[in-house]
């Protein structure tokens, strides 16, 4: 076998085995938000339209392409949760291949440097988790990488396809289109039909936006009003968002600081024309984290879309040293150091997987098995038409097959209007006016909490003062958080 074929074949097999090792312990995990998309997709496929509760036109999702794909899966009679995992894993394999190709063909890295970058990606907990969680994250990442690779390689048709996939899978894909499209414009003399992967996705995004506006009556997903509005209730303004950016970027389960440092060193070592698009993509991710205030989900979901580019630039620093070493043993020592760089990644992935499965440290919605148990209970204790109020709505609505009111407003247009000024008493009155049969409240929101979240507290106080609800039972979500189930008194407790 020729030397040049060793890395793509044998190295690719090792990377796939490493990826299998990373996902094996958490292969059955599903994040609660995935069930929200499943419910929208199945309602869409069943002829009810892309809605969460039948008859309520609210855009409580932000991944239309992924939702549409899962709707097709349901129409074909296949299991949506199983298909979401399979599609996520296939997308992950495509991302690993694209990472290698970008490293070698676009950034000009040596085969070992590109392989170490791919290995870092394959064994990263964020990449592994979101590939099997049911979320659209890795499918979205494939769109970004495909657009990046084919645009830089002068293939405008495939670049356009991946760019359309990118902007229709996540709304912030437009930011990556701007960040990467700018460099296509700058180098337009070399890129031929540079306008094709820049303008066609804009047209597709505009058409999709008009269709959704006609159906939902809003230009932005309701998730934007709920999440950004909720954050602004506590942390509006530039500096609070900057503080949130720092906390999110350098949190415990974040991309390590040494990777950020190596990425900066590697970026400096690469030719500007090659590296500036990658740097722009990372900057787009940082801007989005600043704007959104971060995310409640662990494992840095908002940085996963640029994780391969970060890894490639980080290992480019090692590649630079390797190219400038005079002695053979020094050149081999560089790759030995790269192998050592992978060790903290491997260790963190294994530790995080154990914590996730043990119900420690992370939000229980990251592993929604307890919510499935709650959903089964509520399905047995309610009738079609009964309303349930809850915080984490995904599994409870999808498995329980009941109408659900999200007290944080993801699937309700009115609730986000109460966030400015923290009008939680009005919010509580609004949800209780829906006459829910069950109201489910968290006894605390985080490991360091000592009481209910203010929204949960406001609902609890109004329930108790009305005298219409009584606590029926509690469910342990994890080692620090319980879900308290309150039932209307006119409904006999069972």
Short mmCIF file of C-alpha atoms in Angstrom, two decimals:
data_model
loop_
_atom_site.label_atom_id
_atom_site.label_comp_id
_atom_site.label_asym_id
_atom_site.label_seq_id
_atom_site.Cartn_x
_atom_site.Cartn_y
_atom_site.Cartn_z
CA UNK A 1 0.00 0.00 0.00
CA UNK A 2 1.34 3.39 -0.95
CA UNK A 3 2.16 5.80 1.82
CA UNK A 4 -0.29 8.46 0.65
CA UNK A 5 -3.26 6.07 1.05
CA UNK A 6 -2.48 5.15 4.66
CA UNK A 7 -3.94 8.20 6.35
CA UNK A 8 -7.31 8.44 4.58
CA UNK A 9 -8.07 4.73 4.91
CA UNK A 10 -6.50 3.47 8.12
CA UNK A 11 -6.72 6.87 9.81
CA UNK A 12 -10.38 7.14 8.85
CA UNK A 13 -11.14 3.71 10.32
CA UNK A 14 -9.41 4.65 13.58
CA UNK A 15 -11.40 7.88 13.74
CA UNK A 16 -14.67 5.98 13.22
CA UNK A 17 -13.74 3.55 15.99
CA UNK A 18 -12.94 6.49 18.26
CA UNK A 19 -16.31 8.04 17.45
CA UNK A 20 -18.05 4.73 18.22
CA UNK A 21 -16.22 4.66 21.56
CA UNK A 22 -17.44 8.17 22.35
CA UNK A 23 -21.11 7.56 21.59
CA UNK A 24 -21.39 4.01 22.96
CA UNK A 25 -22.19 4.93 26.62
CA UNK A 26 -24.71 7.62 25.67
CA UNK A 27 -26.28 6.02 22.59
CA UNK A 28 -29.78 5.90 24.15
CA UNK A 29 -29.75 9.49 25.44
CA UNK A 30 -32.25 11.96 23.96
CA UNK A 31 -32.31 15.66 24.85
CA UNK A 32 -35.80 16.91 25.75
CA UNK A 33 -35.85 19.55 23.01
CA UNK A 34 -35.60 16.84 20.35
CA UNK A 35 -39.07 15.64 21.28
CA UNK A 36 -40.40 19.11 20.45
CA UNK A 37 -39.22 18.70 16.85
CA UNK A 38 -40.56 15.12 16.75
CA UNK A 39 -44.02 16.36 17.76
CA UNK A 40 -43.99 19.16 15.18
CA UNK A 41 -42.79 16.74 12.47
CA UNK A 42 -45.40 14.10 13.19
CA UNK A 43 -48.23 16.63 13.39
CA UNK A 44 -47.04 18.02 10.05
CA UNK A 45 -46.91 14.57 8.47
CA UNK A 46 -50.35 13.69 9.89
CA UNK A 47 -51.95 16.67 8.16
CA UNK A 48 -52.30 18.99 11.17
CA UNK A 49 -49.64 21.40 9.95
CA UNK A 50 -46.28 22.15 11.60
CA UNK A 51 -47.79 22.81 15.04
CA UNK A 52 -47.03 21.69 18.59
CA UNK A 53 -50.61 21.62 19.87
CA UNK A 54 -53.13 20.93 17.13
CA UNK A 55 -54.91 24.16 16.19
CA UNK A 56 -52.25 26.48 17.71
CA UNK A 57 -50.04 28.05 15.04
CA UNK A 58 -46.88 28.88 16.95
CA UNK A 59 -43.37 28.40 15.54
CA UNK A 60 -41.79 26.80 18.58
CA UNK A 61 -38.91 25.31 16.62
CA UNK A 62 -35.87 26.77 14.85
CA UNK A 63 -34.83 23.91 12.56
CA UNK A 64 -37.24 23.76 9.59
CA UNK A 65 -35.07 21.60 7.30
CA UNK A 66 -34.52 19.02 10.05
CA UNK A 67 -38.22 19.11 10.93
CA UNK A 68 -39.16 18.58 7.28
CA UNK A 69 -36.76 15.66 6.96
CA UNK A 70 -38.24 13.98 10.05
CA UNK A 71 -41.76 14.61 8.72
CA UNK A 72 -40.79 12.67 5.59
CA UNK A 73 -39.42 9.89 7.81
CA UNK A 74 -42.77 9.67 9.63
CA UNK A 75 -44.68 9.68 6.34
CA UNK A 76 -42.63 6.65 5.27
CA UNK A 77 -43.79 4.84 8.39
CA UNK A 78 -40.41 4.88 10.12
CA UNK A 79 -39.70 5.73 13.75
CA UNK A 80 -38.84 9.41 14.04
CA UNK A 81 -36.70 9.09 17.23
CA UNK A 82 -34.68 6.20 15.76
CA UNK A 83 -34.28 7.93 12.39
CA UNK A 84 -33.11 11.14 14.09
CA UNK A 85 -30.29 9.22 15.77
CA UNK A 86 -29.31 7.39 12.57
CA UNK A 87 -29.34 10.59 10.53
CA UNK A 88 -27.31 12.34 13.23
CA UNK A 89 -24.67 9.61 13.16
CA UNK A 90 -24.50 9.64 9.37
CA UNK A 91 -24.10 13.41 9.43
CA UNK A 92 -21.33 12.98 12.01
CA UNK A 93 -19.44 10.67 9.69
CA UNK A 94 -19.86 13.16 6.88
CA UNK A 95 -18.51 15.92 9.14
CA UNK A 96 -15.47 13.84 10.03
CA UNK A 97 -14.76 13.28 6.35
CA UNK A 98 -15.21 16.99 5.56
CA UNK A 99 -12.95 17.95 8.45
CA UNK A 100 -10.19 15.82 6.95
CA UNK A 101 -10.78 17.23 3.47
CA UNK A 102 -10.78 20.85 4.68
CA UNK A 103 -7.54 20.26 6.56
CA UNK A 104 -5.68 18.71 3.63
CA UNK A 105 -7.26 20.37 0.58
CA UNK A 106 -8.17 23.84 1.86
CA UNK A 107 -5.86 24.70 4.76
CA UNK A 108 -2.93 22.73 3.34
CA UNK A 109 -2.23 20.72 6.49
CA UNK A 110 -0.26 17.51 6.46
CA UNK A 111 -2.16 14.23 6.70
CA UNK A 112 -1.22 13.66 10.40
CA UNK A 113 -2.37 17.15 11.42
CA UNK A 114 -5.70 16.70 9.62
CA UNK A 115 -6.09 13.27 11.23
CA UNK A 116 -5.46 14.56 14.75
CA UNK A 117 -8.05 17.28 14.12
CA UNK A 118 -10.56 14.65 13.02
CA UNK A 119 -9.75 12.53 16.07
CA UNK A 120 -10.30 15.49 18.36
CA UNK A 121 -13.71 16.02 16.79
CA UNK A 122 -14.66 12.33 16.92
CA UNK A 123 -13.87 12.03 20.62
CA UNK A 124 -15.31 15.38 21.73
CA UNK A 125 -18.32 15.06 24.06
CA UNK A 126 -20.20 17.91 22.36
CA UNK A 127 -19.85 16.37 18.90
CA UNK A 128 -20.65 12.85 20.13
CA UNK A 129 -23.61 13.89 22.27
CA UNK A 130 -25.37 16.05 19.70
CA UNK A 131 -24.93 13.44 16.98
CA UNK A 132 -27.12 10.96 18.90
CA UNK A 133 -29.31 13.37 20.89
CA UNK A 134 -31.95 13.75 18.17
CA UNK A 135 -31.03 17.39 17.62
CA UNK A 136 -30.24 19.01 14.28
CA UNK A 137 -26.84 20.29 15.44
CA UNK A 138 -24.58 17.89 13.51
CA UNK A 139 -26.79 18.02 10.41
CA UNK A 140 -26.36 21.80 10.59
CA UNK A 141 -22.60 21.40 11.08
CA UNK A 142 -22.45 19.28 7.93
CA UNK A 143 -24.09 22.14 6.03
CA UNK A 144 -21.51 24.62 7.31
CA UNK A 145 -18.54 22.37 6.54
CA UNK A 146 -19.88 21.39 3.13
CA UNK A 147 -20.41 25.03 2.21
CA UNK A 148 -16.95 25.95 3.51
CA UNK A 149 -15.19 23.15 1.66
CA UNK A 150 -16.89 23.36 -1.73
CA UNK A 151 -16.85 27.17 -1.80
CA UNK A 152 -13.11 27.21 -1.16
CA UNK A 153 -12.52 24.44 -3.68
CA UNK A 154 -14.36 26.27 -6.44
CA UNK A 155 -17.44 24.03 -6.71
CA UNK A 156 -20.31 26.56 -6.68
CA UNK A 157 -23.15 24.07 -7.24
CA UNK A 158 -22.34 21.84 -4.25
CA UNK A 159 -21.46 24.91 -2.18
CA UNK A 160 -24.93 26.28 -2.96
CA UNK A 161 -26.62 23.03 -1.93
CA UNK A 162 -24.82 22.93 1.41
CA UNK A 163 -25.39 26.66 1.99
CA UNK A 164 -29.14 26.20 1.46
CA UNK A 165 -29.06 23.31 3.89
CA UNK A 166 -27.25 25.52 6.39
CA UNK A 167 -29.64 28.49 6.29
CA UNK A 168 -32.78 26.35 6.36
CA UNK A 169 -31.62 24.18 9.25
CA UNK A 170 -30.88 27.02 11.67
CA UNK A 171 -31.77 30.74 11.33
CA UNK A 172 -28.31 31.80 12.50
CA UNK A 173 -26.95 29.97 9.46
CA UNK A 174 -27.35 33.33 7.72
CA UNK A 175 -24.49 34.66 9.87
CA UNK A 176 -22.19 31.94 8.60
CA UNK A 177 -23.36 32.67 5.07
CA UNK A 178 -22.34 36.31 5.53
CA UNK A 179 -19.04 35.43 7.23
CA UNK A 180 -17.96 32.93 4.56
CA UNK A 181 -19.68 34.62 1.62
CA UNK A 182 -17.72 37.80 2.27
CA UNK A 183 -14.47 36.01 1.41
CA UNK A 184 -16.01 34.54 -1.72
CA UNK A 185 -16.77 38.10 -2.78
CA UNK A 186 -13.27 39.30 -1.90
CA UNK A 187 -11.74 36.48 -3.97
CA UNK A 188 -14.44 36.56 -6.65
CA UNK A 189 -11.91 36.61 -9.51
CA UNK A 190 -10.64 33.21 -8.40
CA UNK A 191 -13.99 31.71 -7.39
CA UNK A 192 -15.85 31.99 -10.69
CA UNK A 193 -19.59 31.87 -9.96
CA UNK A 194 -19.06 33.18 -6.43
CA UNK A 195 -22.55 34.70 -6.40
CA UNK A 196 -24.32 31.35 -6.74
CA UNK A 197 -23.64 30.01 -3.20
CA UNK A 198 -24.19 33.51 -1.77
CA UNK A 199 -27.41 34.68 -3.42
CA UNK A 200 -29.36 31.46 -3.96
CA UNK A 201 -29.41 30.60 -0.21
CA UNK A 202 -30.58 34.15 0.52
CA UNK A 203 -33.45 33.65 -1.93
CA UNK A 204 -34.31 30.25 -0.41
CA UNK A 205 -34.21 31.70 3.11
CA UNK A 206 -36.42 34.63 2.04
CA UNK A 207 -38.99 32.33 0.44
CA UNK A 208 -39.04 30.11 3.55
CA UNK A 209 -39.45 33.18 5.76
CA UNK A 210 -42.43 34.45 3.72
CA UNK A 211 -44.07 31.02 3.86
CA UNK A 212 -43.62 30.81 7.63
CA UNK A 213 -44.83 34.38 8.11
CA UNK A 214 -47.95 33.57 6.15
CA UNK A 215 -48.60 30.54 8.34
CA UNK A 216 -47.50 31.76 11.78
CA UNK A 217 -47.87 35.53 11.40
CA UNK A 218 -44.30 36.24 12.57
CA UNK A 219 -40.95 36.74 10.85
CA UNK A 220 -38.84 35.13 13.58
CA UNK A 221 -39.43 31.82 15.38
CA UNK A 222 -41.29 32.12 18.66
CA UNK A 223 -38.22 30.53 20.23
CA UNK A 224 -36.41 33.83 19.60
CA UNK A 225 -39.04 35.81 21.51
CA UNK A 226 -39.03 33.27 24.34
CA UNK A 227 -35.29 32.70 24.77
CA UNK A 228 -33.96 36.17 24.02
CA UNK A 229 -36.85 37.82 25.86
CA UNK A 230 -36.33 35.60 28.88
CA UNK A 231 -32.62 36.39 28.94
CA UNK A 232 -33.26 40.13 28.57
CA UNK A 233 -35.54 40.04 31.59
CA UNK A 234 -32.39 39.56 33.68
CA UNK A 235 -29.41 40.43 31.49
CA UNK A 236 -30.21 42.99 28.84
CA UNK A 237 -27.47 45.21 27.43
CA UNK A 238 -23.99 44.82 26.03
CA UNK A 239 -22.00 44.13 29.20
CA UNK A 240 -24.31 41.50 30.72
CA UNK A 241 -24.24 39.68 27.40
CA UNK A 242 -20.45 39.96 27.35
CA UNK A 243 -20.33 38.42 30.82
CA UNK A 244 -22.66 35.64 29.66
CA UNK A 245 -20.37 35.07 26.65
CA UNK A 246 -17.37 34.63 28.92
CA UNK A 247 -19.20 32.24 31.24
CA UNK A 248 -20.44 30.14 28.35
CA UNK A 249 -17.14 30.11 26.45
CA UNK A 250 -15.02 29.12 29.44
CA UNK A 251 -17.49 26.97 31.38
CA UNK A 252 -16.49 23.65 32.92
CA UNK A 253 -17.66 21.57 29.95
CA UNK A 254 -16.32 24.04 27.39
CA UNK A 255 -13.69 23.77 24.69
CA UNK A 256 -10.50 23.96 26.80
CA UNK A 257 -8.57 27.21 26.93
CA UNK A 258 -5.48 25.46 25.51
CA UNK A 259 -7.45 24.66 22.35
CA UNK A 260 -8.40 28.34 21.95
CA UNK A 261 -4.76 29.32 22.46
CA UNK A 262 -3.46 26.73 19.99
CA UNK A 263 -6.15 27.78 17.52
CA UNK A 264 -4.88 31.37 17.61
CA UNK A 265 -1.28 30.23 17.16
CA UNK A 266 -2.25 27.94 14.31
CA UNK A 267 -4.26 30.67 12.60
CA UNK A 268 -1.19 32.91 12.60
CA UNK A 269 0.92 30.14 11.06
CA UNK A 270 -1.40 29.60 8.08
CA UNK A 271 -1.59 31.72 4.90
CA UNK A 272 -4.13 34.51 5.36
CA UNK A 273 -6.15 33.68 2.26
CA UNK A 274 -6.67 30.12 3.52
CA UNK A 275 -7.37 30.79 7.18
CA UNK A 276 -9.43 34.00 7.21
CA UNK A 277 -12.71 32.28 6.20
CA UNK A 278 -12.26 29.81 9.10
CA UNK A 279 -11.48 32.64 11.53
CA UNK A 280 -14.57 34.50 10.29
CA UNK A 281 -16.74 31.44 10.95
CA UNK A 282 -15.45 31.18 14.53
CA UNK A 283 -16.11 34.91 15.01
CA UNK A 284 -19.67 34.38 13.77
CA UNK A 285 -20.13 31.68 16.41
CA UNK A 286 -18.78 33.96 19.14
CA UNK A 287 -21.12 36.75 18.04
CA UNK A 288 -24.11 34.40 18.14
CA UNK A 289 -23.21 33.25 21.66
CA UNK A 290 -22.95 36.90 22.72
CA UNK A 291 -26.30 37.77 21.14
CA UNK A 292 -28.14 34.73 22.50
CA UNK A 293 -26.55 34.87 25.95
CA UNK A 294 -25.43 31.26 25.68
CA UNK A 295 -27.57 28.19 26.08
CA UNK A 296 -29.01 26.05 28.87
CA UNK A 297 -27.78 22.89 27.16
CA UNK A 298 -24.42 21.49 28.17
CA UNK A 299 -21.46 20.63 25.95
CA UNK A 300 -21.42 23.98 24.12
CA UNK A 301 -24.03 23.37 21.44
CA UNK A 302 -23.43 26.81 19.92
CA UNK A 303 -19.69 26.18 19.41
CA UNK A 304 -20.08 22.69 17.94
CA UNK A 305 -20.79 24.20 14.47
CA UNK A 306 -17.22 25.55 14.36
CA UNK A 307 -15.50 22.87 16.44
CA UNK A 308 -13.86 21.19 13.41
CA UNK A 309 -12.44 24.50 12.20
CA UNK A 310 -11.14 25.27 15.68
CA UNK A 311 -9.49 21.85 15.88
CA UNK A 312 -7.92 22.23 12.44
CA UNK A 313 -6.42 25.61 13.31
CA UNK A 314 -5.22 24.29 16.68
CA UNK A 315 -3.36 21.35 15.13
CA UNK A 316 -2.05 23.65 12.39
CA UNK A 317 0.25 25.03 15.08
CA UNK A 318 1.75 21.56 15.52
CA UNK A 319 1.96 21.15 11.77
CA UNK A 320 3.92 24.39 11.57
CA UNK A 321 6.44 23.13 14.14
CA UNK A 322 6.71 19.79 12.36
CA UNK A 323 7.54 21.46 9.07
CA UNK A 324 10.29 23.55 10.65
CA UNK A 325 12.03 20.86 12.70
CA UNK A 326 15.45 19.82 11.41
CA UNK A 327 15.90 16.47 13.11
CA UNK A 328 13.79 13.38 12.61
CA UNK A 329 13.22 12.66 16.31
CA UNK A 330 12.00 16.23 16.83
CA UNK A 331 9.48 15.86 14.03
CA UNK A 332 8.16 12.63 15.53
CA UNK A 333 8.02 14.26 18.96
CA UNK A 334 5.58 16.85 17.62
CA UNK A 335 3.04 14.14 16.78
CA UNK A 336 3.61 12.54 20.17
CA UNK A 337 2.68 15.86 21.76
CA UNK A 338 -0.44 15.99 19.58
CA UNK A 339 -1.39 12.57 20.88
CA UNK A 340 -1.04 13.94 24.41
CA UNK A 341 -3.35 16.85 23.46
CA UNK A 342 -6.05 14.29 22.74
CA UNK A 343 -5.83 12.72 26.20
CA UNK A 344 -7.71 15.48 28.11
CA UNK A 345 -10.42 15.33 25.45
CA UNK A 346 -10.81 11.58 25.88
CA UNK A 347 -10.87 11.86 29.66
CA UNK A 348 -13.42 14.69 29.65
CA UNK A 349 -15.71 12.76 27.30
CA UNK A 350 -15.70 9.69 29.50
CA UNK A 351 -16.28 11.69 32.70
CA UNK A 352 -19.07 13.76 31.15
CA UNK A 353 -20.80 10.62 29.86
CA UNK A 354 -20.74 9.05 33.33
CA UNK A 355 -22.12 12.22 34.92
CA UNK A 356 -24.88 12.43 32.34
CA UNK A 357 -25.99 8.84 32.86
CA UNK A 358 -25.76 9.14 36.65
CA UNK A 359 -27.98 12.23 36.72
CA UNK A 360 -25.24 14.41 38.15
CA UNK A 361 -24.24 17.96 37.41
CA UNK A 362 -26.22 18.48 34.19
CA UNK A 363 -29.76 19.64 33.56
CA UNK A 364 -31.96 16.50 33.59
CA UNK A 365 -33.45 17.54 30.25
CA UNK A 366 -30.08 16.59 28.72
CA UNK A 367 -31.10 12.97 29.35
CA UNK A 368 -34.88 13.02 29.23
CA UNK A 369 -35.57 9.47 30.37
CA UNK A 370 -37.16 10.73 33.66
CA UNK A 371 -39.45 12.97 31.60
CA UNK A 372 -40.59 9.93 29.60
CA UNK A 373 -41.61 8.30 32.89
CA UNK A 374 -43.57 11.43 33.80
CA UNK A 375 -45.21 11.41 30.36
CA UNK A 376 -46.33 7.80 30.77
CA UNK A 377 -47.86 8.64 34.14
CA UNK A 378 -49.72 11.68 32.81
CA UNK A 379 -51.02 9.80 29.78
CA UNK A 380 -52.56 7.25 32.14
CA UNK A 381 -54.07 9.96 34.38
CA UNK A 382 -55.44 12.36 31.77
CA UNK A 383 -57.83 12.35 28.83
CA UNK A 384 -57.42 13.86 25.34
CA UNK A 385 -58.19 17.56 25.61
CA UNK A 386 -56.69 17.91 29.10
CA UNK A 387 -54.05 20.62 29.37
CA UNK A 388 -50.72 20.26 31.18
CA UNK A 389 -48.45 23.15 32.21
CA UNK A 390 -44.74 22.34 32.45
CA UNK A 391 -41.25 23.76 31.94
CA UNK A 392 -39.55 20.99 29.91
CA UNK A 393 -42.26 20.22 27.36
CA UNK A 394 -40.65 17.87 24.83
CA UNK A 395 -40.94 14.29 26.09
CA UNK A 396 -44.03 15.01 28.20
CA UNK A 397 -45.96 16.28 25.17
CA UNK A 398 -44.60 13.81 22.61
CA UNK A 399 -44.87 10.64 24.70
CA UNK A 400 -47.88 11.78 26.74
CA UNK A 401 -49.82 12.89 23.63
CA UNK A 402 -51.56 15.73 25.46
CA UNK A 403 -51.83 19.51 24.92
CA UNK A 404 -48.99 21.18 26.81
CA UNK A 405 -48.44 24.82 27.78
CA UNK A 406 -44.78 25.76 28.04
CA UNK A 407 -44.48 28.20 30.94
CA UNK A 408 -41.34 29.64 29.29
CA UNK A 409 -43.26 30.43 26.13
CA UNK A 410 -41.49 28.42 23.42
CA UNK A 411 -44.82 27.29 21.99
CA UNK A 412 -47.01 30.20 23.15
CA UNK A 413 -47.02 33.69 21.64
CA UNK A 414 -48.43 35.46 24.71
CA UNK A 415 -46.12 34.23 27.46
CA UNK A 416 -42.93 35.97 26.14
CA UNK A 417 -44.77 39.32 26.38
CA UNK A 418 -44.65 38.96 30.17
CA UNK A 419 -40.85 38.73 30.36
CA UNK A 420 -40.11 42.48 30.04
CA UNK A 421 -40.43 43.85 33.55
CA UNK A 422 -40.64 40.30 34.95
CA UNK A 423 -44.45 40.26 34.97
CA UNK A 424 -44.50 36.76 36.37
CA UNK A 425 -47.77 37.24 38.28
CA UNK A 426 -49.52 37.99 34.98
CA UNK A 427 -47.77 35.02 33.39
CA UNK A 428 -49.01 32.76 36.20
CA UNK A 429 -52.57 34.08 35.85
CA UNK A 430 -52.43 33.49 32.09
CA UNK A 431 -51.34 29.84 32.26
CA UNK A 432 -53.76 29.01 35.08
CA UNK A 433 -56.58 30.57 33.04
CA UNK A 434 -56.05 27.67 30.61
CA UNK A 435 -57.56 25.52 33.38
CA UNK A 436 -54.82 22.89 33.26
CA UNK A 437 -55.52 19.53 34.81
CA UNK A 438 -51.86 19.17 35.86
CA UNK A 439 -49.25 21.80 36.66
CA UNK A 440 -45.68 20.50 36.95
CA UNK A 441 -43.15 22.66 38.80
CA UNK A 442 -39.44 22.18 39.47
CA UNK A 443 -38.51 22.38 43.13
CA UNK A 444 -35.26 24.04 42.06
CA UNK A 445 -33.67 25.00 38.77
CA UNK A 446 -29.96 24.35 39.30
CA UNK A 447 -27.57 22.59 41.65
CA UNK A 448 -26.89 25.78 43.61
CA UNK A 449 -30.56 26.84 43.83
CA UNK A 450 -32.30 26.95 47.21
CA UNK A 451 -35.84 27.63 45.98
CA UNK A 452 -38.08 27.57 42.94
CA UNK A 453 -37.40 29.70 39.89
CA UNK A 454 -39.42 32.97 40.11
CA UNK A 455 -41.81 31.83 37.35
CA UNK A 456 -42.44 28.49 39.05
CA UNK A 457 -42.81 30.29 42.36
CA UNK A 458 -45.38 32.74 40.99
CA UNK A 459 -47.47 29.91 39.54
CA UNK A 460 -47.21 27.93 42.79
CA UNK A 461 -48.34 30.87 44.91
CA UNK A 462 -51.37 31.56 42.72
CA UNK A 463 -52.31 27.88 42.65
CA UNK A 464 -52.18 27.63 46.41
CA UNK A 465 -54.11 30.85 46.95
CA UNK A 466 -56.83 29.69 44.55
CA UNK A 467 -57.35 26.52 46.54
CA UNK A 468 -58.01 24.61 43.30
CA UNK A 469 -54.85 22.53 43.17
CA UNK A 470 -53.25 19.95 45.40
CA UNK A 471 -49.88 18.28 45.10
CA UNK A 472 -50.38 14.70 43.91
CA UNK A 473 -46.81 13.38 43.81
CA UNK A 474 -43.23 14.20 42.88
CA UNK A 475 -40.83 12.74 40.31
CA UNK A 476 -37.06 12.63 40.79
CA UNK A 477 -35.50 14.08 37.63
CA UNK A 478 -31.94 13.68 38.85
CA UNK A 479 -29.94 13.83 42.07
CA UNK A 480 -30.72 17.47 42.78
CA UNK A 481 -33.99 18.26 41.01
CA UNK A 482 -37.57 17.04 41.48
CA UNK A 483 -40.71 17.65 39.45
CA UNK A 484 -43.75 18.40 41.62
CA UNK A 485 -47.09 17.35 40.09
CA UNK A 486 -50.15 19.40 41.12
CA UNK A 487 -53.62 18.26 40.05
CA UNK A 488 -56.93 20.16 40.04
CA UNK A 489 -59.01 19.36 43.08
CA UNK A 490 -62.08 18.74 40.94
CA UNK A 491 -60.13 15.84 39.48
CA UNK A 492 -59.77 13.05 42.06
CA UNK A 493 -56.15 12.19 42.79
CA UNK A 494 -55.13 8.68 41.76
#
